[in-house]
CSV table of C-alpha atoms and ligand atoms in Angstrom, one decimal:
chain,number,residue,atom,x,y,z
K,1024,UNK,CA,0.0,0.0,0.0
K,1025,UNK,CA,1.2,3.4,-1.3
K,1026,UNK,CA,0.7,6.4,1.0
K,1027,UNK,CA,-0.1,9.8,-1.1
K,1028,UNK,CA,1.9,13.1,-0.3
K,1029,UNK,CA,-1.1,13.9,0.8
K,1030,UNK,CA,-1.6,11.5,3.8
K,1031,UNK,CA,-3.9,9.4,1.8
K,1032,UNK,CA,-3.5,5.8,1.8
K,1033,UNK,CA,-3.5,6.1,-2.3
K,1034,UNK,CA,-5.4,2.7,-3.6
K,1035,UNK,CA,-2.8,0.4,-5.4
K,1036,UNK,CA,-2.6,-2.8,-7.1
K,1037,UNK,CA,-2.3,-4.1,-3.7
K,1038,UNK,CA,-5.8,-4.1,-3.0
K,1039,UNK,CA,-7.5,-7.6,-2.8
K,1040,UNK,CA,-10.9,-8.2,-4.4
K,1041,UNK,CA,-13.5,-10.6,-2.0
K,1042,UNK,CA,-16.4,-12.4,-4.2
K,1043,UNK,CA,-19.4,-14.8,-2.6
K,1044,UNK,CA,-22.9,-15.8,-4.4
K,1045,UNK,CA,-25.8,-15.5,-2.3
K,1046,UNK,CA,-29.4,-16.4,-3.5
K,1047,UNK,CA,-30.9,-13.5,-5.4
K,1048,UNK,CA,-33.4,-13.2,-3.2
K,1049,UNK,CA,-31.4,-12.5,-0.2
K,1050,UNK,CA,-28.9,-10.3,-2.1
K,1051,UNK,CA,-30.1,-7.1,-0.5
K,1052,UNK,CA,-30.0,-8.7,3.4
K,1053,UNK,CA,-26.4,-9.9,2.5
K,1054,UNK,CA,-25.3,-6.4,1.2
K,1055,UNK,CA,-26.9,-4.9,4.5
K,1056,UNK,CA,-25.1,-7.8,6.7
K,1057,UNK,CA,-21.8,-7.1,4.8
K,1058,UNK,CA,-21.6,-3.4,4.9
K,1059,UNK,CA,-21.7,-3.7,8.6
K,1060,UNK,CA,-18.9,-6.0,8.8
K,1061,UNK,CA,-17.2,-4.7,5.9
K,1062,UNK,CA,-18.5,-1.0,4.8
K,1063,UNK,CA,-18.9,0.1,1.3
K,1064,UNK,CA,-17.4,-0.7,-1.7
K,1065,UNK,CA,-19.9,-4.0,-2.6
K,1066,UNK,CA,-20.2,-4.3,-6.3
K,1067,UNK,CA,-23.1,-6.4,-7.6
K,1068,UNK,CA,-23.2,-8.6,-10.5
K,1069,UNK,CA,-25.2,-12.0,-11.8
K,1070,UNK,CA,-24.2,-15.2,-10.5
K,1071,UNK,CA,-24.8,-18.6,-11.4
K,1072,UNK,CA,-28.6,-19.0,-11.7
K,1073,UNK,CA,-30.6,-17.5,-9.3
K,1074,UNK,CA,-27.2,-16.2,-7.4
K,1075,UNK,CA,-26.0,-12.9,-7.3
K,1076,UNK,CA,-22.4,-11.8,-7.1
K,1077,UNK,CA,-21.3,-9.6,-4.3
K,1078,UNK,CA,-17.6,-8.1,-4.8
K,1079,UNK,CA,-15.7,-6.2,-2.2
K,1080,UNK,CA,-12.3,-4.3,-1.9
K,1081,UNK,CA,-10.2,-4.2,0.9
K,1082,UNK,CA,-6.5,-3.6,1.3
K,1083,UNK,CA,-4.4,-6.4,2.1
K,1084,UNK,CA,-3.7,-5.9,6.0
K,1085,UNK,CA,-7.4,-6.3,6.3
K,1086,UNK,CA,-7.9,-9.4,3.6
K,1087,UNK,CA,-7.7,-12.4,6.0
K,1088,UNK,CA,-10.0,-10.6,9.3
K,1089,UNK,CA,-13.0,-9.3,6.3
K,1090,UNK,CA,-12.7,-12.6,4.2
K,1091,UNK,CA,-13.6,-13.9,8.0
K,1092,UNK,CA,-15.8,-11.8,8.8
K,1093,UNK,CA,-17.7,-12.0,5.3
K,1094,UNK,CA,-18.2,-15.3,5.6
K,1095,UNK,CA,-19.4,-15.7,9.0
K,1096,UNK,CA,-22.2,-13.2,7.9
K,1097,UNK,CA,-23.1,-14.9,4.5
K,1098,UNK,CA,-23.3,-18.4,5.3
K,1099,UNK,CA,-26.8,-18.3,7.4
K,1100,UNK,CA,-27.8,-16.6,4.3
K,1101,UNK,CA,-27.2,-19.3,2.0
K,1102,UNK,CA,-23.3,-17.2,0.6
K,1103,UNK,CA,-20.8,-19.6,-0.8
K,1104,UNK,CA,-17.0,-19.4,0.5
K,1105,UNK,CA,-15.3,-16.1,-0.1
K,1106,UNK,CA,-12.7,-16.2,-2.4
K,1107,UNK,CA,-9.7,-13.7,-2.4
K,1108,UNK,CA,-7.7,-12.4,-5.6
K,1109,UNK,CA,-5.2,-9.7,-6.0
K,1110,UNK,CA,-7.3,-6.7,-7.9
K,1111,UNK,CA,-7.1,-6.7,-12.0
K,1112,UNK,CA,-6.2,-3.2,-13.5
K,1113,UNK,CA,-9.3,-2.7,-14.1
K,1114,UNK,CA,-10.9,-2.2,-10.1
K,1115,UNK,CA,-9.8,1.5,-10.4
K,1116,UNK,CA,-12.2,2.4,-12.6
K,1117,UNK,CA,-14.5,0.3,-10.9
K,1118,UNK,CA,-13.9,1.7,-7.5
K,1119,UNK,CA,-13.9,5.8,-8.7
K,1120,UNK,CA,-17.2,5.1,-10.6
K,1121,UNK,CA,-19.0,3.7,-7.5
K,1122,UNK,CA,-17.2,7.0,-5.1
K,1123,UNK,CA,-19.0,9.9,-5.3
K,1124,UNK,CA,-19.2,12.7,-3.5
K,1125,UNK,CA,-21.8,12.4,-0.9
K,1126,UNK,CA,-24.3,16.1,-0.3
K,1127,UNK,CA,-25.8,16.5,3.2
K,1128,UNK,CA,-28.6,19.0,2.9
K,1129,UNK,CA,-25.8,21.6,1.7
K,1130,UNK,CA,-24.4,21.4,4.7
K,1131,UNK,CA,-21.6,18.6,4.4
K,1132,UNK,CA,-20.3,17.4,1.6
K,1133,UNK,CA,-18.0,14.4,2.1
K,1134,UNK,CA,-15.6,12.9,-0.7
K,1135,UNK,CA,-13.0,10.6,-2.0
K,1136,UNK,CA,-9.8,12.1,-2.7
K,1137,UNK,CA,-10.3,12.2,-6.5
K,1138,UNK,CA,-13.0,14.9,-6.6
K,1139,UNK,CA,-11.8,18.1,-6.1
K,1140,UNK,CA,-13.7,20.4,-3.4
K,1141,UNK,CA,-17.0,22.3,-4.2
K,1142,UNK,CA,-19.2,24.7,-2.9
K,1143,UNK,CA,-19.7,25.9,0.5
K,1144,UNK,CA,-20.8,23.0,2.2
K,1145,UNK,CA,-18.0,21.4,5.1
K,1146,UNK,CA,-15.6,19.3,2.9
K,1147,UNK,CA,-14.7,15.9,4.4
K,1148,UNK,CA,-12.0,14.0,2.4
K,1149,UNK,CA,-12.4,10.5,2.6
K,1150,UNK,CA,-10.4,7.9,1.2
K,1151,UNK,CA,-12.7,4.6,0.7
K,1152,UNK,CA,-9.8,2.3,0.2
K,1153,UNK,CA,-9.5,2.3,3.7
K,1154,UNK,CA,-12.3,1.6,6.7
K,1155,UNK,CA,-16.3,1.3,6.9
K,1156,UNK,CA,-17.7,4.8,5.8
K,1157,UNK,CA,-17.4,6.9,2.7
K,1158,UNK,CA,-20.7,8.8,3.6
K,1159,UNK,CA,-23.0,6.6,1.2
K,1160,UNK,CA,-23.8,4.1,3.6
K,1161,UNK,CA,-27.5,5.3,4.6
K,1162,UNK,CA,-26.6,5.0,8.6
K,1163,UNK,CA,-23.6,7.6,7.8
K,1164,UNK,CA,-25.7,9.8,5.5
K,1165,UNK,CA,-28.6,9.8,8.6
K,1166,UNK,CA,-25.9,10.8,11.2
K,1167,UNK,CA,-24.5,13.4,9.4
K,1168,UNK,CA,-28.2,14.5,8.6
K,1169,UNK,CA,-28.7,14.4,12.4
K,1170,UNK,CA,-25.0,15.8,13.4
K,1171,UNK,CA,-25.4,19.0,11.1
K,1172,UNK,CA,-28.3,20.4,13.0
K,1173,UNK,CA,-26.4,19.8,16.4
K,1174,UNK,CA,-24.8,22.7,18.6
K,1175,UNK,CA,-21.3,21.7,19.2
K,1176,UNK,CA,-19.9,20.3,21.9
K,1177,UNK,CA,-17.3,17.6,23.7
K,1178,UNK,CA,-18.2,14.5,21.7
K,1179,UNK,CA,-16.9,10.8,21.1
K,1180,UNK,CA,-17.6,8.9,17.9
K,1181,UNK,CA,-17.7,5.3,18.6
K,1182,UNK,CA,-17.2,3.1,16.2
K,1183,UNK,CA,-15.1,5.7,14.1
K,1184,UNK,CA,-14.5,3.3,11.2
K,1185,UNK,CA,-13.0,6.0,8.8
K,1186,UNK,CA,-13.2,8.9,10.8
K,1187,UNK,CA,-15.8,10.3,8.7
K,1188,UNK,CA,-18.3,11.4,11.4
K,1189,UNK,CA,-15.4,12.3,13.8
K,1190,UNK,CA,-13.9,14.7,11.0
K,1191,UNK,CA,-17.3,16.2,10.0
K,1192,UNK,CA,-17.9,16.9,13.6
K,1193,UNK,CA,-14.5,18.8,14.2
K,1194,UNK,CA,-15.1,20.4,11.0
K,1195,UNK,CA,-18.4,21.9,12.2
K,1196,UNK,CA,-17.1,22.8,15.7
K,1197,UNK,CA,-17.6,19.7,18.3
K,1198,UNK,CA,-14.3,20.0,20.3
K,1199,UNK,CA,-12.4,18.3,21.7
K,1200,UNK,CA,-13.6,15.1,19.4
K,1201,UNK,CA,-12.5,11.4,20.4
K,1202,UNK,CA,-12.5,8.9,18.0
K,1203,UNK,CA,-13.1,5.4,19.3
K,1204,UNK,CA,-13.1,1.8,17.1
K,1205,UNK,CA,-11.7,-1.4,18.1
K,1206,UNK,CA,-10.4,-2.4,14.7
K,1207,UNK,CA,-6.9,-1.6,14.4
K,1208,UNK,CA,-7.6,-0.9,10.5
K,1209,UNK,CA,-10.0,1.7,11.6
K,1210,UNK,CA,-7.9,3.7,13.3
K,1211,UNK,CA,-5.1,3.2,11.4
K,1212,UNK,CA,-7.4,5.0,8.8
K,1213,UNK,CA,-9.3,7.6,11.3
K,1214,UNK,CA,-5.4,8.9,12.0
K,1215,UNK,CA,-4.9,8.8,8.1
K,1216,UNK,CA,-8.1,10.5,7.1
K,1217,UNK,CA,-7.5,13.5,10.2
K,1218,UNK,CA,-4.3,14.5,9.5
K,1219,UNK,CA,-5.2,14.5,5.4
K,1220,UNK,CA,-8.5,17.0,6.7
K,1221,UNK,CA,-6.7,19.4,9.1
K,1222,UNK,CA,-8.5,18.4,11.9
K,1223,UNK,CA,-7.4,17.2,15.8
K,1224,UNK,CA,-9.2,14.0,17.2
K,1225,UNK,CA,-8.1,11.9,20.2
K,1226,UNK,CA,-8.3,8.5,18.7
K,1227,UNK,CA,-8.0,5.4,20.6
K,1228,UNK,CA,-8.3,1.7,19.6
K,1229,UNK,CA,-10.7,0.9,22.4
K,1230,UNK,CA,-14.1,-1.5,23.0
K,1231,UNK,CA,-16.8,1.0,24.0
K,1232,UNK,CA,-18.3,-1.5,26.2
K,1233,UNK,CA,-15.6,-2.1,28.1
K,1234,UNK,CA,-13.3,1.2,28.6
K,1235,UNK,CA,-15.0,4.2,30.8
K,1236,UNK,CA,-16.3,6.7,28.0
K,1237,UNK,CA,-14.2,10.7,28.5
K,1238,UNK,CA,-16.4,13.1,30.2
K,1239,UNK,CA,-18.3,14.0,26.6
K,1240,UNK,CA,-21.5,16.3,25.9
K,1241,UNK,CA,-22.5,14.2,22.7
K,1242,UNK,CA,-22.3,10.3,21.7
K,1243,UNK,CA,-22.4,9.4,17.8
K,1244,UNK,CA,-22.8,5.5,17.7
K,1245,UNK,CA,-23.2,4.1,14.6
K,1246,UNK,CA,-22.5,0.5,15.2
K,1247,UNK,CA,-25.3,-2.4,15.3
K,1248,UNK,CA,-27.7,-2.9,18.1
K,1249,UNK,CA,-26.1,-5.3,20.1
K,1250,UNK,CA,-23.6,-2.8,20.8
K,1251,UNK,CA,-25.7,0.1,20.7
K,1252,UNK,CA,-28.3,-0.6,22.9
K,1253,UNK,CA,-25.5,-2.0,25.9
K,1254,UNK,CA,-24.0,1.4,25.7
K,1255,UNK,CA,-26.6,3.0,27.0
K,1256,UNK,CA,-25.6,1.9,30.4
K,1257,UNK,CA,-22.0,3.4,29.6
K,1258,UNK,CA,-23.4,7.1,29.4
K,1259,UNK,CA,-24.4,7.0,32.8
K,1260,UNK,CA,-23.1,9.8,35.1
K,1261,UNK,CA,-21.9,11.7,32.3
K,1262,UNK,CA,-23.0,15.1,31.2
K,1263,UNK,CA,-24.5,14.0,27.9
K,1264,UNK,CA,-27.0,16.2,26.4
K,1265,UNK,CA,-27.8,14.8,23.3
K,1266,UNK,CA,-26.8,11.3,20.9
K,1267,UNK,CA,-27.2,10.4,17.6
K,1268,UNK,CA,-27.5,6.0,17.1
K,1269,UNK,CA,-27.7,4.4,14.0
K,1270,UNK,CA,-26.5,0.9,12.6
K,1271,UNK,CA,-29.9,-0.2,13.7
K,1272,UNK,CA,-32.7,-2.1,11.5
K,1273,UNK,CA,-35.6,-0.3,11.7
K,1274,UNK,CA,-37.4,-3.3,13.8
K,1275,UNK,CA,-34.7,-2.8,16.3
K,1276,UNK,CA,-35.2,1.1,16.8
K,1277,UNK,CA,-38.0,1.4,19.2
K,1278,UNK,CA,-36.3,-1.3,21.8
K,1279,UNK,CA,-33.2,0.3,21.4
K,1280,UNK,CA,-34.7,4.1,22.3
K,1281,UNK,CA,-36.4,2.2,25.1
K,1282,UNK,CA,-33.5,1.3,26.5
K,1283,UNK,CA,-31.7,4.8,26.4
K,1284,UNK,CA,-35.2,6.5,27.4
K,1285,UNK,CA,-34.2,4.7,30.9
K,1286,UNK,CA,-31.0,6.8,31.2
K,1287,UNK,CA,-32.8,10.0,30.3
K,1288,UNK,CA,-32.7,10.4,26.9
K,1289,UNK,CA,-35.7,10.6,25.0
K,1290,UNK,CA,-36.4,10.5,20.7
K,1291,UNK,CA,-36.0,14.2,19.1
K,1292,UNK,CA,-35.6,13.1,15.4
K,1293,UNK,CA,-35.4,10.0,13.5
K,1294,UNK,CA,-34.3,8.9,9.7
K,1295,UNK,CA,-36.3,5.6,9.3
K,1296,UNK,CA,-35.5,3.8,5.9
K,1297,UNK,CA,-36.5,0.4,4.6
K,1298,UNK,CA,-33.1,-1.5,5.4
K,1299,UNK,CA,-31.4,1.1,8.4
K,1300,UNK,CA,-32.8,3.5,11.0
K,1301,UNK,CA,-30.7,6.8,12.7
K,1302,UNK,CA,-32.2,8.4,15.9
K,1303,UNK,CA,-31.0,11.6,17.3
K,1304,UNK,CA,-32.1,11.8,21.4
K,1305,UNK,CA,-32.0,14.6,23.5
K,1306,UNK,CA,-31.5,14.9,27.5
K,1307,UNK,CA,-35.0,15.1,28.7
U,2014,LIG,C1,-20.8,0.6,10.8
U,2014,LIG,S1,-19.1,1.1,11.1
U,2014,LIG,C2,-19.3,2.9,11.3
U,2014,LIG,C3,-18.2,3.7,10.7
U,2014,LIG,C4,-18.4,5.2,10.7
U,2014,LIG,N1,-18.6,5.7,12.0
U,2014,LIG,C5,-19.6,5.6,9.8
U,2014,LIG,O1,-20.6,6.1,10.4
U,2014,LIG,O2,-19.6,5.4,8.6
U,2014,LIG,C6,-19.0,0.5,12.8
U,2014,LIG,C7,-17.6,0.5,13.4
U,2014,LIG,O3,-17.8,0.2,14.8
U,2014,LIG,C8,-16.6,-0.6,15.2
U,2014,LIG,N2,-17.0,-1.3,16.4
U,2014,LIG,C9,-17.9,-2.4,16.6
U,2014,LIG,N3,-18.0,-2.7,17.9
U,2014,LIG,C10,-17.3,-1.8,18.6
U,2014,LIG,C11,-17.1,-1.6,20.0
U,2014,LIG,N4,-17.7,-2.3,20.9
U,2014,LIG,N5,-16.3,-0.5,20.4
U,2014,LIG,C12,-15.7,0.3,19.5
U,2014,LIG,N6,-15.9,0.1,18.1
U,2014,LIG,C13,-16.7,-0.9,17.7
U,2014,LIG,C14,-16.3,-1.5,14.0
U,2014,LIG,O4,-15.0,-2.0,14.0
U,2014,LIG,C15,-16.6,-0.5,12.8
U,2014,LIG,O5,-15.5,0.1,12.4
C-alpha cells in the first residue's frame, strides 16, 4: 500500500478483491449484513442461476480478518465461501465510478480524494480504500443528517470506522472530538483520514463496552444494536446532552430508544428507511 503526499493511503494494485454468491433473493440482506462488517465498496453482479455476485475491496492488511468476517455473515444466508484475488487493472475504474461525493442538505459534503472540493458545504475528504464509511452508507448519510443540526460540543464517535463522522464533527465545531473503534484498520485510517482533513481527534483503539467513556456532551454511535443498545448503560453519570445511534434495522429502533429512554434520553428526530434506522435523542 502506497501512502499519497497527501496522507492518503492512495489505492494500489495491492488491493485484494472478495467475491461470494448469495441467493438473489437474499442479495439485498447480505449487502446490508456485509456493509456492517465490511462498509462500502460491494459491487453487484449476476451469479450462477438465481445467485447474485457480491464483490468487495479491501487492502491487504485487512484481507484475511474481512474474508472472515464476510463469511461468517453470509453463510446463514445461503453465501458460498469467499474467495480472495489480487485486484485486476481494471478495479480502479471500478472503485472511482461507484465514489461519489456524498451532499448532506448543503451542509456537508463528504468525498474521495479524486474529486476536487465544491461549494460551500464542510468538505470531508475521505479515502474509501480504507475503513467502513465513505458517507454513502445510509446509517452515515442519517448521522450526518442528524449531526449537522447539532450545537457543538465535547463528543466521542464510537465506532469511528473511517473517521468520517469524527472529521465532519470537528469540521463543524464539536471539540475536543475522540475517536473510538476497536479495529486496528479503523484507526489506522481515522489517524490517516485527520491529518489528510486538518483536523485534531483523540483517537484510541478501544471496546466502548468495556473502557470508561471521557467526560463528553454528545455520543455518535453508529455500530449495530447489540452494541448500541448496551451502551446506553456506559453514558451513565456523564453530562450528555444529546446522541445520535444508528446501525440499527428499523425493527430494532423502538427497543433500542427504550433502553436509552431509561438513562434519560428521549427521541428528538429520526431517519427511518427500509433497510437502516438513525435516531437523534435529547437529554430530557
Ligand atoms: C458501521 S461502522 C461505522 C463507521 C463510521 N462511524 C460511519 O458512520 O460510517 C462500525 C464500526 O464500529 C466498530 N465497532 C464495533 N463494535 C465496537 C465496540 N464495541 N467498540 C468500538 N468500536 C466498535 C467497527 O469496527 C466498525 O469500524
Amino acid at each position: 500500500m502506497r501512502v499519497s503526499s497527501t496522507g492518503f493511503v492512495t489505492p494500489s494494485a495491492e488491493l485484494i478483491r472478495l467475491a461470494a454468491d448469495v441467493p438473489a433473493e437474499r442479495a439485498e440482506m447480505a449487502i446490508a449484513a456485509a456493509c456492517v462488517v465490511l462498509g462500502e465498496g460491494c459491487r453487484e453482479a449476476t451469479g450462477a442461476a438465481g445467485r447474485v455476485r457480491l464483490e468487495f475491496w479491501v487492502a491487504p492488511a485487512r484481507a484475511d480478518r474481512a474474508a472472515e468476517r464476510l463469511a461468517a455473515v453470509l453463510a446463514p444466508l445461503g453465501g458460498t465461501g469467499v474467495t480472495r484475488t489480487a485486484e485486476d487493472p481494471g478495479w480502479q475504474t471500478a472503485m472511482r465510478e461507484f465514489h461519489q461525493p456524498v451532499e448532506i442538505d448543503g451542509r456537508i459534503r463528504v468525498r474521495p480524494p479524486w474529486h476536487p472540493a465544491a461549494g460551500d458545504a464542510i468538505d470531508v475528504v475521505i479515502d474509501p480504500a480504507m475503513a467502513f464509511g465513505t458517507g454513502q452508507h445510509d446509517t452515515t448519510r442519517g448521522c450526518l443528517e442528524l449531526l449537522a443540526g447539532l450545537a457543538p460540543g465535547r463528543l466521542i464517535d464510537i465506532g469511528c470506522g473511517s473517521g468520517v463522522l469524527a472529521i465532519a464533527a470537528a469540521k463543524i465545531g464539536h471539540c475536543p472530538v475522540w475517536a473510538w473503534d476497536l479495529d486496528p484498520v479503523a484507526i489506522a485510517a481515522t489517524i490517516a483520514n485527520a491529518s489528510a482533513n486538518g483536523v485534531a481527534l483523540t483517537v484510541a483503539c478501544r471496546n466502548a463496552l468495556v473502557a470508561p467513556l471521557p467526560e463528553v456532551d454528545v455520543v455518535l454511535a453508529n455500530l449495530t444494536a447489540n452494541v448500541v443498545e448496551p451502551l446506553a448503560e456506559r453514558v451513565v453519570g456523564l453530562p450528555l446532552r444529546a446522541a445520535i445511534l444508528s446501525g440499527l434495522r428499523p425493527f430494532e429502533v423502538d427497543s433500542v430508544c427504550a433502553h436509552w429512554a431509561t438513562v434519560g434520553l428521549e427521541v428528538i428526530d429520526t431517519r427511518i428507511g427500509r433497510e437502516w434506522g438513525t435516531v437523534l435523542l435529547e437529554r430530557r
